[in-house]
Coordinates of C-alpha atoms and ligand atoms in Angstrom, one line a residue:
X13 CA 0.0 0.0 0.0
X14 CA 1.0 3.6 -0.5
X15 CA 0.4 5.8 2.5
X16 CA 0.6 9.6 3.0
X17 CA 0.7 11.1 6.5
X18 CA 0.4 14.9 6.9
X19 CA 2.0 16.1 10.2
X20 CA 4.1 13.2 11.3
X21 CA 7.1 14.6 13.2
X22 CA 5.9 13.1 16.5
X23 CA 3.0 11.6 18.5
X24 CA 0.2 9.9 16.6
X25 CA 1.4 10.9 13.1
X26 CA 4.9 9.5 13.7
X27 CA 3.4 6.2 15.1
X28 CA 1.2 5.9 11.9
X29 CA 4.5 6.1 9.9
X30 CA 6.3 3.6 12.1
X31 CA 3.5 1.0 12.0
X32 CA 2.8 1.3 8.2
X33 CA 6.6 1.0 7.6
X34 CA 6.8 -2.0 9.9
X35 CA 4.2 -3.6 7.8
X36 CA 6.3 -3.0 4.7
X37 CA 4.2 -0.2 3.1
X38 CA 5.5 2.7 1.1
X39 CA 5.1 5.9 3.2
X40 CA 5.4 9.5 2.3
X41 CA 5.1 11.8 5.3
X42 CA 5.5 15.5 6.2
X43 CA 7.1 17.4 9.0
X44 CA 8.0 21.1 9.3
X45 CA 11.4 20.9 10.9
X46 CA 14.7 19.1 10.2
X47 CA 14.5 16.9 13.3
X48 CA 11.1 15.6 12.3
X49 CA 12.1 15.1 8.7
X50 CA 15.2 13.1 9.9
X51 CA 12.9 10.9 12.1
X52 CA 10.8 10.1 9.1
X53 CA 13.8 9.2 6.9
X54 CA 15.1 6.9 9.7
X55 CA 11.9 5.0 9.5
X56 CA 12.3 4.6 5.7
X57 CA 9.6 7.1 4.7
X58 CA 9.9 9.7 2.0
X59 CA 10.0 13.0 4.0
X60 CA 8.5 16.2 2.7
X61 CA 8.7 19.6 4.4
X62 CA 5.3 21.1 5.1
X63 CA 4.0 23.7 7.5
X64 CA 0.2 24.0 7.3
X65 CA 0.5 27.7 8.4
X66 CA 2.4 28.4 5.2
X67 CA 0.0 29.0 2.3
X68 CA 2.8 28.7 -0.3
X69 CA 4.0 25.4 1.0
X70 CA 0.5 24.0 1.0
X71 CA -0.1 25.2 -2.6
X72 CA 3.2 23.5 -3.5
X73 CA 2.2 20.1 -2.0
X74 CA 0.4 19.0 -5.2
X75 CA 3.6 19.7 -7.2
X76 CA 5.7 17.8 -4.7
X77 CA 3.4 14.8 -4.7
X78 CA 3.5 15.0 -8.5
X79 CA 0.4 12.8 -9.2
X80 CA 1.4 10.0 -6.9
X81 CA -1.5 7.8 -5.9
X82 CA -2.1 6.9 -2.3
X83 CA -4.3 4.1 -0.8
X84 CA -4.3 5.6 2.7
X85 CA -4.1 9.4 3.4
X86 CA -4.0 10.6 7.1
X87 CA -4.4 14.3 7.9
X88 CA -3.0 14.3 11.4
X89 CA -1.5 17.7 12.1
X90 CA -3.2 19.6 14.8
X91 CA -2.7 21.9 17.9
X92 CA -4.7 22.2 21.1
X93 CA -3.8 25.8 21.7
X94 CA -5.0 28.1 24.5
X95 CA -6.8 26.0 27.2
X96 CA -9.7 28.4 28.0
X97 CA -13.3 27.5 28.9
X98 CA -16.4 29.2 27.6
X99 CA -17.0 32.1 27.8
X100 CA -13.3 33.2 28.3
X101 CA -12.4 34.8 24.9
X102 CA -9.3 33.7 23.0
X103 CA -7.0 36.4 21.8
X104 CA -6.8 36.9 18.0
X105 CA -3.4 35.2 18.0
X106 CA -4.7 32.2 19.9
X107 CA -7.7 31.9 17.6
X108 CA -5.6 32.2 14.5
X109 CA -3.1 29.5 15.5
X110 CA -5.8 26.9 16.3
X111 CA -8.2 27.7 13.5
X112 CA -5.5 28.1 10.9
X113 CA -3.8 24.8 11.8
X114 CA -6.9 22.6 12.4
X115 CA -9.3 24.1 9.9
X116 CA -7.5 26.2 7.2
X117 CA -4.7 23.6 7.1
X118 CA -6.9 20.7 5.9
X119 CA -8.8 23.1 3.6
X120 CA -5.5 24.0 2.0
X121 CA -4.2 20.4 1.8
X122 CA -7.3 18.6 0.6
X123 CA -7.3 20.3 -2.9
X124 CA -3.7 19.1 -3.3
X125 CA -4.8 15.6 -2.7
X126 CA -7.5 15.5 -5.3
X127 CA -5.2 14.0 -7.9
X128 CA -3.5 11.7 -5.4
X129 CA -6.4 9.4 -4.5
X130 CA -6.1 5.8 -5.6
X131 CA -9.5 4.4 -6.5
X132 CA -11.1 3.3 -3.3
X133 CA -8.6 5.2 -1.1
X134 CA -9.2 5.7 2.6
X135 CA -8.8 9.3 3.8
X136 CA -8.8 10.0 7.5
X137 CA -8.8 13.4 9.3
X138 CA -7.6 13.3 12.9
X139 CA -10.5 15.1 14.7
X140 CA -11.5 14.7 18.3
X141 CA -14.5 13.7 20.3
X142 CA -14.2 17.2 21.8
X143 CA -15.4 18.4 18.4
X144 CA -18.7 16.6 18.7
X145 CA -21.6 19.0 19.3
X146 CA -24.0 16.1 20.0
X147 CA -21.9 14.8 22.9
X148 CA -21.0 18.2 24.3
X149 CA -21.3 18.4 28.1
X150 CA -18.3 20.6 29.0
X151 CA -17.3 24.1 28.0
X152 CA -13.6 23.5 28.5
X153 CA -11.2 23.9 25.6
X154 CA -13.8 25.7 23.6
X155 CA -11.4 27.0 21.0
X156 CA -10.1 23.5 20.3
X157 CA -13.6 22.1 20.3
X158 CA -14.8 24.8 17.8
X159 CA -11.8 24.0 15.6
X160 CA -12.5 20.3 15.6
X161 CA -16.2 20.8 14.9
X162 CA -15.2 23.0 12.0
X163 CA -12.7 20.4 10.8
X164 CA -15.5 17.8 10.9
X165 CA -17.5 20.0 8.6
X166 CA -14.5 20.2 6.3
X167 CA -14.1 16.4 6.3
X168 CA -17.8 15.9 5.6
X169 CA -17.6 18.2 2.6
X170 CA -14.5 16.3 1.4
X171 CA -16.4 13.0 1.7
X172 CA -19.0 14.4 -0.7
X173 CA -16.5 15.9 -3.1
X174 CA -14.4 12.7 -3.2
X175 CA -17.3 10.3 -2.8
X176 CA -17.1 7.3 -5.2
X177 CA -13.4 7.6 -5.4
X178 CA -12.4 7.5 -1.7
X179 CA -13.9 6.7 1.7
X180 CA -13.4 9.8 4.0
X181 CA -13.7 9.6 7.8
X182 CA -13.1 11.7 10.8
X183 CA -11.3 9.9 13.7
X184 CA -11.3 10.3 17.4
X185 CA -8.0 8.6 18.2
X186 CA -8.9 8.2 21.9
X187 CA -7.1 10.0 24.7
X188 CA -3.5 9.3 23.7
X189 CA -0.2 9.7 25.6
X190 CA 1.5 12.2 23.4
X191 CA 2.8 15.8 23.9
X192 CA -0.9 16.9 23.4
X193 CA -2.6 14.1 25.3
X194 CA -0.2 14.2 28.3
X195 CA 1.2 11.4 30.5
X196 CA -2.2 10.7 32.2
X197 CA -3.9 9.7 28.9
X198 CA -5.5 6.3 28.6
X199 CA -4.0 4.9 25.4
X200 CA -0.5 4.5 24.0
X201 CA 0.1 5.8 20.5
X202 CA 0.8 2.2 19.6
X203 CA -2.6 1.0 20.6
X204 CA -4.5 4.0 19.3
X205 CA -2.9 3.8 15.9
X206 CA -3.2 0.0 15.7
X207 CA -6.9 0.4 16.3
X208 CA -7.3 3.1 13.6
X209 CA -5.3 1.1 11.1
X210 CA -7.6 -1.9 11.7
X211 CA -10.7 0.3 11.2
X212 CA -9.2 1.9 8.0
X213 CA -8.5 -1.6 6.7
X214 CA -12.2 -2.6 7.1
X215 CA -13.8 0.6 5.8
X216 CA -16.4 0.2 3.0
X217 CA -17.8 2.8 0.6
X218 CA -20.9 3.1 2.8
X219 CA -18.7 4.3 5.7
X220 CA -17.9 7.5 3.7
X221 CA -18.5 10.6 5.7
X222 CA -18.5 8.9 9.1
X223 CA -17.1 10.2 12.5
X224 CA -15.5 7.2 14.2
X225 CA -13.8 6.3 17.4
X226 CA -10.4 4.6 17.2
X227 CA -12.2 1.3 17.7
X228 CA -14.6 1.9 14.8
X229 CA -17.7 2.8 16.9
X230 CA -19.6 5.8 15.4
X231 CA -19.5 9.1 17.2
X232 CA -22.3 11.7 17.1
X233 CA -21.4 14.8 15.0
Ligands
NAP193 N1 -3.4 13.0 21.9 C1 -4.8 12.9 22.1 O1 -5.2 12.5 23.2 C2 -5.7 13.4 21.0 C3 -7.1 13.3 21.3 C4 -8.0 13.7 20.3 C5 -7.5 14.1 19.0 N2 -6.1 14.2 18.8 C6 -5.7 14.7 17.5 O2 -4.8 13.8 16.9 C7 -3.8 14.6 16.1 C8 -2.4 14.2 16.6 O3 -2.3 14.6 17.9 P1 -1.0 14.2 18.8 O4 -1.5 13.8 20.2 O5 -0.1 13.3 18.1 O6 -0.4 15.7 19.0 P2 1.1 16.2 19.1 O7 1.9 15.1 19.8 O8 1.1 17.5 19.7 O9 1.6 16.3 17.6 C9 1.0 17.2 16.7 C10 1.6 17.0 15.3 O10 1.0 18.0 14.5 C11 2.0 18.7 13.8 N3 1.7 20.1 13.5 C12 1.2 21.1 14.4 N4 1.1 22.2 13.7 C13 1.5 22.0 12.5 C14 1.6 22.8 11.3 N5 1.3 24.1 11.3 N6 2.0 22.3 10.2 C15 2.4 21.0 10.1 N7 2.3 20.1 11.2 C16 1.9 20.7 12.3 C17 3.2 18.7 14.8 O11 4.4 19.0 14.2 P3 5.6 19.9 14.9 O12 6.4 18.8 15.6 O13 6.3 20.5 13.9 O14 4.9 20.8 15.9 C18 3.1 17.2 15.3 O15 3.6 16.4 14.3 C19 -4.2 16.1 16.3 O16 -5.0 16.5 15.2 C20 -5.0 16.1 17.6 O17 -5.9 17.2 17.6 C21 -5.2 13.9 19.8

């Protein structure tokens, strides 16, 4: 299989690269700094520099991918940002960082992937249960929640645009021990990614446009 992981310098993204490489798949992955690019190369992945906050780099992604076709595409990059509860307002800078990374980023990258989808490709956006409006019971992290709710909308539209050619899903990876999830989190990156890989492997065309937990259970939008 040919796999693309966007935002793979560390955490869940890097673990996707490690596991797919371990299984012998061809992996192309992105990072925005030299240390991350080196980690990807050490795993045997083709490493591309990409910062989602840089419009020119995003526009150049299609050229860098040069019509390559991928069977699995993971849009993983994300930030949590300022940890404020409603109704404490984010600053403009805090808002821009989270919304530009988590929402504008995928909206910039998805067009570049249009010509890179193998027939029947699986495309996953790393969202979060915190983005679910239906399950909302807490006002904490409201900027991150808003960004993931918006990212879900972006994924849903992509599922319609790419429908018939690809199966597009939003994933909640679980609460995962990474720089973002922290040491108290419930799942190791290994288990979270193993679960999502299994789910990706079993996706059918009828799953297009779903919001799924790492174990495949549906999550309310
Ligand atoms: N961990 C959890 O419990 C959890 C729960 C729900 C959802 N998620 C979601 O899962 C995804 C991965 O999370 P994680 O826990 O692995 O987080 P992480 O350890 O903080 O890693 C975040 C990744 O995103 C990349 N990134 C951030 N801003 C970027 C930008 N502007 N351009 C390109 N790459 C950028 C980072 O690259 P740099 O190294 O260059 O910063 C890094 O590779 C995120 O979308 C997150 O929202 C995580």
